[in-house]
């Protein structure tokens, strides 16, 4: 039992052996405080260590920075030392290459001098002055050698210049003493060495202007003016070449203005060289001629560069680039003339072929664009000032016609805008001539659009297919109106800038502003060229119009000589109230119908209307005058001629003249041709035994009858059968105008007061009376 109790005591200790909680807390609390205190002391020690470390680091950083500065200074000193070593190396190299050789020559020269001295001592042993002078010369030469070896150019020049000033005999070519020639020879050698060093300086690629001038001045002091001037020209030529080579890669970036930059580089260098030459060498003709020859070579080189780097010559950029080149170059040449350099003529001679090529290729490009009716005009806008006059024909014609007119004006306007003032001054006449030729080509393309020309033997080149045809009267009149509007209104406005420049140059009268002898053109001559093209278009229209009127679709002539062979026939109505033959009544109706359409299509363009109607009437009588088949019938001996037929023919001619008079358009040519027809008819009938004096009434009768016929046709009271006139509706009204043209004795010159009008009374203003287009 006791053993069991002891075991229980081991397992369960007595309560008295348990440590109280308070003691435990006090024991562990004291240990924690000690640990904290220990940690605090360690932290304080660590803080002191960190502060010491920071202080050491700051000190070391400052020491490192000072060391870095010292390293930089040491490197700088090393660089300076290297430069010094390099200079010393050059000096040593020069001494090794040249000085040793020169020392050999100087030793030989010294031997000669010593021999001369010994001979001098033997001849004049007691002259201390000569010995002193020789010693002085030797010291001088030695000083020059040292300065030359050290490349102290300025000091050498000053020393030699001072020596020669104090001893003028050194510059003379004669011998003054036995010792003098040897010293002069030695001095000449050193001057040659100095000259070579100066030339070497001027030929350095990176030499500055100031250094160059010093070297050239040194050569001048040595008496080498020609060499110095040549080196001046060579230096500026080298500078110019480098500037050009640096700029040429940029030319494609500035295709239209690169030539101006090249011109500025070349001519500014020429100007600067001329100024420097005048300042350093004066007005010496030899040097001036050298400058001129060099400038001419540089201009040739400049023109060659412009051609090589120009954009394609057939484009507008090439024209602008060439114009800018001419403008800038001639401006520079005008400025150089103040410095005595006249280079304008040479420049124009060199640029003339290039400018001609650009103008010609741009003309070809413009011609292709004008004749390309199928091309789009979206990228070619025109201002309302130019587009409005042409847009009035858009409602009555094919849109291609209006677009072609606008394209023509746009292209010409584009060309003119690319030109500069001096280009106009020197090439304006040729440009105007090309523009007139371009308009002529444009008119040829319009002629192709007229009907009835494909069978014309004289216009075989116009048989190519065209994108549009002017079939109706309104379309044909719109075509004519477009051409006349371009020639009379728009084209003069576009080229007015050219005329202004040419006229201003004549008023100024300056030699530089006067156009060349082959570049003069008068406005009236240029407008005459345009008028010739318009006349060609008008005549083609009138010819096809009259041919369609005279001949039927079957090819039979409506105006046949048979109507004048018998006194009374189906085409001749002759009673107590005679009328013109039916073809001429139909002509009256056709002209009136055309005048009505023209009044609508060509509204406000009375000049075109009058000229056109006059030419149509003239074409009819011209056809009658030249038609051999018509006259062969009348002149046939078997033809049954009667006085009434002659009377009818003369009445038709008077009627034609009265149509022209009543319409108020020029009738002189119609009057003359009609008189010739009457005279030929009278001769033909007289040859057959018909006496005109007894068979024909007075001239006044024909005139009054023709006037009465017009009035009857106007009022519709003729009572004649007009079915063959194709139901033409003829309307006329009083105009109060008269034709003052003189008339032959066979035609009356009485005035009239009636003219064509539109379909409704008062629709048109009174027509403008014009002079005869052929007068």
XYZ file of C-alpha atoms in Angstrom, residues 35-527:
493
model
C 15.862 41.229 -23.679
C 14.326 44.533 -24.747
C 17.082 46.504 -23.127
C 19.647 44.349 -24.859
C 17.957 44.851 -28.218
C 17.845 48.612 -27.633
C 21.551 48.689 -26.910
C 22.211 46.687 -30.039
C 20.046 49.037 -32.071
C 21.930 52.024 -30.704
C 25.193 50.378 -31.627
C 23.812 49.649 -35.091
C 22.708 53.268 -35.436
C 26.202 54.487 -34.581
C 27.650 52.053 -37.082
C 25.265 53.210 -39.807
C 26.070 56.862 -39.141
C 29.748 56.077 -39.327
C 29.171 54.180 -42.558
C 27.161 57.059 -44.080
C 29.873 59.508 -43.136
C 32.494 57.299 -44.683
C 30.374 56.866 -47.830
C 29.862 60.637 -48.207
C 33.556 61.184 -47.770
C 34.363 58.507 -50.305
C 31.804 59.950 -52.773
C 33.376 63.374 -52.548
C 36.746 61.801 -52.971
C 35.420 59.890 -55.998
C 34.029 63.053 -57.568
C 37.317 64.848 -57.070
C 39.051 61.875 -58.576
C 36.688 61.936 -61.579
C 37.410 65.610 -62.182
C 41.076 64.915 -61.970
C 40.636 62.075 -64.485
C 38.838 64.421 -66.886
C 41.530 67.015 -66.498
C 44.142 64.350 -67.005
C 42.412 63.166 -70.186
C 42.283 66.750 -71.473
C 45.956 67.139 -70.712
C 46.613 63.859 -72.477
C 44.745 65.108 -75.560
C 46.716 68.321 -75.523
C 49.868 66.285 -75.116
C 48.868 64.094 -78.063
C 48.264 67.184 -80.199
C 51.585 68.575 -79.148
C 53.265 65.260 -79.875
C 51.516 65.174 -83.288
C 52.702 68.693 -84.051
C 56.168 67.792 -82.960
C 55.963 64.663 -85.098
C 54.971 66.751 -88.116
C 57.812 69.115 -87.388
C 60.252 66.230 -87.085
C 58.892 64.707 -90.283
C 59.318 68.006 -92.103
C 62.831 68.280 -90.768
C 63.594 64.738 -91.819
C 62.108 65.140 -95.321
C 63.060 68.642 -96.266
C 65.414 70.303 -93.895
C 68.203 67.753 -94.318
C 68.036 68.219 -98.050
C 68.014 71.942 -97.661
C 70.916 71.744 -95.197
C 72.964 70.036 -97.872
C 72.153 72.825 -100.279
C 72.774 75.440 -97.636
C 76.104 73.796 -96.804
C 77.118 74.074 -100.406
C 75.888 77.636 -100.413
C 77.820 78.286 -97.190
C 80.922 76.921 -98.797
C 80.393 79.334 -101.644
C 79.822 82.125 -99.171
C 82.937 81.189 -97.203
C 84.995 81.109 -100.352
C 83.607 84.486 -101.264
C 84.389 85.713 -97.759
C 87.939 84.383 -97.911
C 88.453 86.040 -101.257
C 86.948 89.176 -99.839
C 89.248 88.983 -96.820
C 92.235 88.519 -99.066
C 91.239 91.475 -101.202
C 89.926 93.646 -98.435
C 91.015 92.102 -95.166
C 90.543 95.206 -93.142
C 86.822 95.934 -93.945
C 84.843 95.091 -90.813
C 81.548 96.366 -92.322
C 81.334 93.588 -94.906
C 81.930 90.944 -92.283
C 79.137 92.335 -90.128
C 76.700 92.387 -93.049
C 77.474 88.806 -93.970
C 76.980 87.715 -90.398
C 73.665 89.558 -90.356
C 72.559 87.838 -93.567
C 73.483 84.436 -92.202
C 71.554 85.088 -89.038
C 68.577 86.286 -91.094
C 68.567 83.160 -93.226
C 68.836 80.951 -90.167
C 65.903 82.774 -88.564
C 63.855 82.302 -91.749
C 64.689 78.610 -91.766
C 63.496 78.205 -88.231
C 60.276 80.090 -88.903
C 59.615 78.050 -92.024
C 60.205 74.827 -90.135
C 57.706 75.947 -87.494
C 55.179 77.033 -90.202
C 55.048 80.582 -88.854
C 53.968 81.991 -92.189
C 53.071 85.504 -91.135
C 56.339 86.050 -89.316
C 58.303 84.821 -92.324
C 56.409 87.185 -94.621
C 56.952 90.130 -92.310
C 60.665 89.334 -91.950
C 61.225 89.020 -95.709
C 59.154 92.134 -96.398
C 61.136 94.127 -93.812
C 64.426 92.864 -95.264
C 63.498 93.827 -98.785
C 62.297 97.242 -97.687
C 65.581 97.901 -95.903
C 67.605 96.518 -98.854
C 65.782 97.462 -102.090
C 68.645 95.986 -104.110
C 67.385 92.490 -103.160
C 64.418 93.037 -105.498
C 66.595 94.177 -108.385
C 67.855 91.742 -110.986
C 71.395 93.210 -111.293
C 74.419 92.176 -109.175
C 75.550 94.770 -106.646
C 78.456 92.953 -105.044
C 80.268 89.658 -105.064
C 78.466 88.468 -101.940
C 75.041 89.791 -102.803
C 74.081 87.235 -105.487
C 74.620 84.301 -103.157
C 72.401 85.856 -100.505
C 69.755 86.744 -103.079
C 69.819 83.185 -104.353
C 69.450 81.780 -100.844
C 66.628 84.225 -100.113
C 64.840 83.280 -103.364
C 64.912 79.629 -102.376
C 63.307 80.414 -99.061
C 60.686 82.544 -100.770
C 59.901 79.604 -103.006
C 59.482 77.390 -99.940
C 57.189 80.000 -98.437
C 55.188 80.150 -101.661
C 54.722 76.383 -101.626
C 53.498 76.495 -98.044
C 51.012 79.241 -98.906
C 49.710 77.282 -101.890
C 49.311 74.238 -99.694
C 47.294 76.278 -97.215
C 44.911 77.577 -99.902
C 44.322 74.058 -101.197
C 43.200 72.657 -97.869
C 39.573 71.425 -98.129
C 38.459 72.954 -94.832
C 40.242 76.287 -95.068
C 38.267 79.281 -93.814
C 37.714 82.568 -95.612
C 39.930 84.536 -93.233
C 42.767 82.045 -93.508
C 42.404 81.985 -97.277
C 42.643 85.750 -97.496
C 45.776 85.762 -95.346
C 47.443 83.175 -97.568
C 46.513 85.066 -100.732
C 47.746 88.320 -99.227
C 51.044 86.583 -98.487
C 51.348 85.533 -102.110
C 50.593 89.084 -103.182
C 53.419 90.355 -100.972
C 55.727 87.811 -102.585
C 54.760 89.225 -105.996
C 52.666 86.219 -107.045
C 49.457 88.078 -107.931
C 48.456 85.891 -110.881
C 48.936 82.712 -108.860
C 47.006 84.174 -105.936
C 44.092 85.124 -108.189
C 43.969 81.673 -109.755
C 43.997 80.098 -106.298
C 41.133 82.418 -105.280
C 39.045 81.252 -108.242
C 39.944 77.606 -107.609
C 38.975 77.875 -103.948
C 35.527 79.317 -104.692
C 34.977 76.817 -107.487
C 35.748 74.010 -105.039
C 33.343 75.484 -102.488
C 30.630 75.743 -105.142
C 31.094 72.135 -106.211
C 30.740 70.916 -102.632
C 27.580 72.973 -102.107
C 26.048 71.637 -105.316
C 26.967 68.032 -104.517
C 25.325 68.404 -101.120
C 22.132 69.808 -102.674
C 21.677 67.524 -105.695
C 20.222 64.589 -103.690
C 17.426 66.939 -102.572
C 16.375 67.912 -106.111
C 13.640 65.239 -106.373
C 12.058 66.679 -103.219
C 11.662 70.107 -104.870
C 10.989 69.365 -108.556
C 9.621 72.815 -109.384
C 11.946 75.029 -107.331
C 15.241 73.144 -107.275
C 16.489 75.211 -110.232
C 16.071 78.429 -108.251
C 18.202 77.023 -105.425
C 20.882 75.893 -107.877
C 20.785 79.301 -109.501
C 21.210 80.984 -106.144
C 24.200 78.769 -105.298
C 25.954 79.388 -108.609
C 25.334 83.084 -109.074
C 25.891 84.031 -105.432
C 29.289 82.301 -105.607
C 30.100 84.177 -108.824
C 29.084 87.451 -107.187
C 31.117 86.786 -104.056
C 34.179 85.775 -106.076
C 33.874 88.932 -108.152
C 33.668 91.091 -105.045
C 36.669 89.401 -103.407
C 38.644 89.665 -106.616
C 37.930 93.374 -106.901
C 38.760 93.981 -103.243
C 42.098 92.123 -103.317
C 43.298 92.596 -106.898
C 41.540 95.749 -108.086
C 40.208 96.295 -111.603
C 43.000 94.555 -113.439
C 41.619 93.559 -116.885
C 43.529 90.282 -116.836
C 41.905 89.201 -113.593
C 38.490 90.481 -114.704
C 38.667 88.411 -117.896
C 39.633 85.362 -115.866
C 36.569 85.878 -113.644
C 34.326 86.207 -116.709
C 35.692 83.038 -118.308
C 35.272 81.123 -115.079
C 31.719 82.457 -114.603
C 30.788 81.365 -118.132
C 32.036 77.832 -117.457
C 30.068 77.713 -114.213
C 26.896 78.862 -115.996
C 27.331 76.122 -118.588
C 27.726 73.620 -115.765
C 24.629 75.046 -114.056
C 22.463 74.708 -117.177
C 23.647 71.141 -117.633
C 22.672 70.302 -114.046
C 19.241 71.890 -114.504
C 18.575 69.708 -117.548
C 19.846 66.528 -115.890
C 17.721 66.895 -112.755
C 14.606 68.433 -114.311
C 11.248 66.608 -114.098
C 9.867 65.087 -117.324
C 9.711 67.864 -119.908
C 6.148 67.081 -121.015
C 4.616 67.898 -117.633
C 3.431 71.124 -116.042
C 6.046 70.839 -113.230
C 8.802 70.930 -115.854
C 7.353 74.115 -117.348
C 7.183 75.737 -113.920
C 10.708 74.575 -113.063
C 12.073 75.972 -116.327
C 10.222 79.255 -115.797
C 11.543 79.579 -112.250
C 15.045 78.809 -113.512
C 14.902 81.521 -116.179
C 13.387 84.054 -113.782
C 15.878 83.469 -110.972
C 18.918 83.231 -113.254
C 18.133 86.375 -115.218
C 17.490 88.282 -111.990
C 20.931 87.226 -110.768
C 22.464 88.214 -114.109
C 20.869 91.643 -113.878
C 22.393 92.048 -110.415
C 25.815 90.937 -111.681
C 25.741 93.592 -114.389
C 26.268 96.172 -111.644
C 29.575 94.394 -110.934
C 30.596 94.525 -114.580
C 29.588 90.973 -115.560
C 27.186 90.751 -118.522
C 26.057 87.145 -118.642
C 22.386 87.459 -119.651
C 22.919 86.755 -123.353
C 25.021 83.670 -122.671
C 22.443 82.387 -120.199
C 19.588 82.855 -122.683
C 21.562 81.119 -125.428
C 22.176 78.133 -123.152
C 18.632 77.985 -121.755
C 16.857 78.611 -125.066
C 16.985 74.992 -126.367
C 15.852 73.647 -122.994
C 12.992 76.130 -122.760
C 11.944 75.408 -126.340
C 11.906 71.689 -125.635
C 9.760 72.130 -122.518
C 7.337 74.439 -124.332
C 7.032 72.097 -127.310
C 6.446 68.984 -125.200
C 3.902 70.822 -123.055
C 2.164 71.946 -126.251
C 2.020 68.318 -127.410
C 0.673 67.279 -124.016
C -1.941 70.046 -124.142
C -2.969 69.062 -127.660
C -3.514 65.444 -126.626
C -5.537 66.526 -123.610
C -7.676 68.941 -125.650
C -8.447 66.351 -128.303
C -9.226 63.643 -125.741
C -12.971 64.186 -125.477
C -13.456 61.007 -123.458
C -11.238 62.093 -120.543
C -12.759 63.125 -117.227
C -12.645 66.768 -116.099
C -13.378 66.211 -112.413
C -9.880 67.318 -111.378
C -9.965 70.412 -113.582
C -12.296 72.940 -111.989
C -12.817 76.344 -113.558
C -13.877 79.510 -111.833
C -17.361 80.849 -112.687
C -15.679 83.654 -114.598
C -14.555 81.141 -117.227
C -17.166 78.401 -116.823
C -20.336 80.522 -116.992
C -20.058 81.684 -120.642
C -19.649 78.078 -121.811
C -22.256 76.559 -119.531
C -24.981 78.438 -121.436
C -24.567 75.933 -124.291
C -25.042 72.903 -122.042
C -28.825 72.794 -122.583
C -28.710 72.778 -126.383
C -25.638 70.633 -127.117
C -23.828 67.496 -126.092
C -22.176 67.818 -122.691
C -18.916 66.624 -124.274
C -18.807 69.825 -126.302
C -19.043 72.066 -123.231
C -16.579 69.908 -121.335
C -14.118 70.098 -124.212
C -14.314 73.894 -124.198
C -13.755 74.063 -120.449
C -10.877 71.597 -120.746
C -9.251 73.750 -123.429
C -9.474 76.879 -121.275
C -8.231 75.028 -118.193
C -5.171 73.679 -120.003
C -4.231 77.047 -121.485
C -4.815 78.722 -118.130
C -2.592 76.136 -116.426
C 0.220 76.812 -118.900
C -0.025 80.590 -118.545
C -0.032 80.399 -114.743
C 3.240 78.439 -114.794
C 5.042 81.233 -116.648
C 7.122 83.872 -114.903
C 7.542 87.469 -115.993
C 10.938 87.106 -117.643
C 9.891 83.916 -119.414
C 6.954 85.802 -120.894
C 9.300 88.636 -121.812
C 11.659 86.393 -123.766
C 9.350 83.596 -124.950
C 5.879 85.193 -124.832
C 5.444 85.497 -128.607
C 6.233 81.818 -129.184
C 3.894 80.828 -126.372
C 1.084 82.865 -127.913
C 1.757 81.292 -131.302
C 1.539 77.823 -129.782
C -1.724 78.746 -128.053
C -3.188 79.896 -131.380
C -2.041 76.631 -132.980
C -3.645 74.718 -130.118
C -6.910 76.551 -130.731
C -6.646 75.710 -134.428
C -6.305 72.019 -133.541
C -9.303 72.346 -131.252
C -11.312 73.893 -134.089
C -10.305 70.996 -136.354
C -11.745 68.606 -133.789
C -14.993 70.599 -133.785
C -15.140 70.480 -137.576
C -15.138 66.685 -137.332
C -18.387 66.905 -135.364
C -20.188 68.710 -138.190
C -22.272 66.477 -140.499
C -21.627 66.006 -144.194
C -17.855 66.386 -144.207
C -16.793 62.751 -144.342
C -17.158 62.710 -148.123
C -15.148 65.852 -148.686
C -11.999 65.096 -150.678
C -10.211 68.115 -149.235
C -10.727 67.025 -145.626
C -9.700 63.393 -145.672
C -7.827 63.866 -142.419
C -11.096 64.624 -140.672
C -12.605 61.186 -141.243
C -11.564 59.781 -137.900
C -14.438 58.839 -135.582
C -15.540 61.510 -133.126
C -17.248 61.045 -129.760
C -20.212 63.273 -130.624
C -22.003 64.699 -133.643
C -23.767 68.022 -134.042
C -26.777 66.957 -136.082
C -29.454 69.564 -135.392
C -29.270 73.296 -136.067
C -29.200 74.080 -132.380
C -26.303 71.680 -131.767
C -24.324 73.097 -134.671
C -24.953 76.649 -133.535
C -23.905 75.705 -129.999
C -20.699 74.281 -131.452
C -20.025 77.521 -133.299
C -20.945 79.544 -130.228
C -18.524 77.568 -128.074
C -15.623 78.213 -130.444
C -16.471 81.904 -130.823
C -16.889 82.346 -127.063
C -13.479 80.811 -126.425
C -11.767 82.904 -129.089
C -13.538 86.200 -128.437
C -14.071 86.177 -124.666
C -12.256 83.503 -122.662
C -8.943 83.071 -124.437
C -8.106 86.808 -124.390
C -8.840 86.833 -120.643
C -6.561 83.853 -120.036
C -3.611 85.268 -121.999
C -4.120 88.857 -120.814
C -1.253 88.351 -118.350
C 1.119 87.696 -121.241
C -0.023 90.810 -123.089
C 0.264 92.932 -119.962
C 3.884 91.898 -119.425
C 4.797 92.518 -123.067
C 3.094 95.917 -123.094
C 4.686 96.967 -119.800
C 8.117 96.042 -121.124
C 7.572 98.302 -124.124
C 6.501 101.181 -121.882
C 9.454 100.791 -119.487
C 11.956 100.704 -122.341
C 14.779 99.259 -120.210
C 17.342 97.133 -122.014
C 16.832 94.305 -119.543
C 13.058 94.513 -119.820
C 12.810 94.723 -123.614
C 11.703 91.540 -125.375
C 14.043 89.938 -127.863
C 13.789 90.866 -131.521
C 12.269 87.474 -132.382
C 9.821 87.632 -129.485
C 7.563 90.418 -130.684
C 3.988 89.868 -131.710
C 1.129 92.265 -132.265
C -2.238 91.677 -130.674
C -4.029 92.214 -133.972
C -1.824 89.594 -135.669
C -2.520 87.080 -132.924
C -6.253 87.727 -133.038
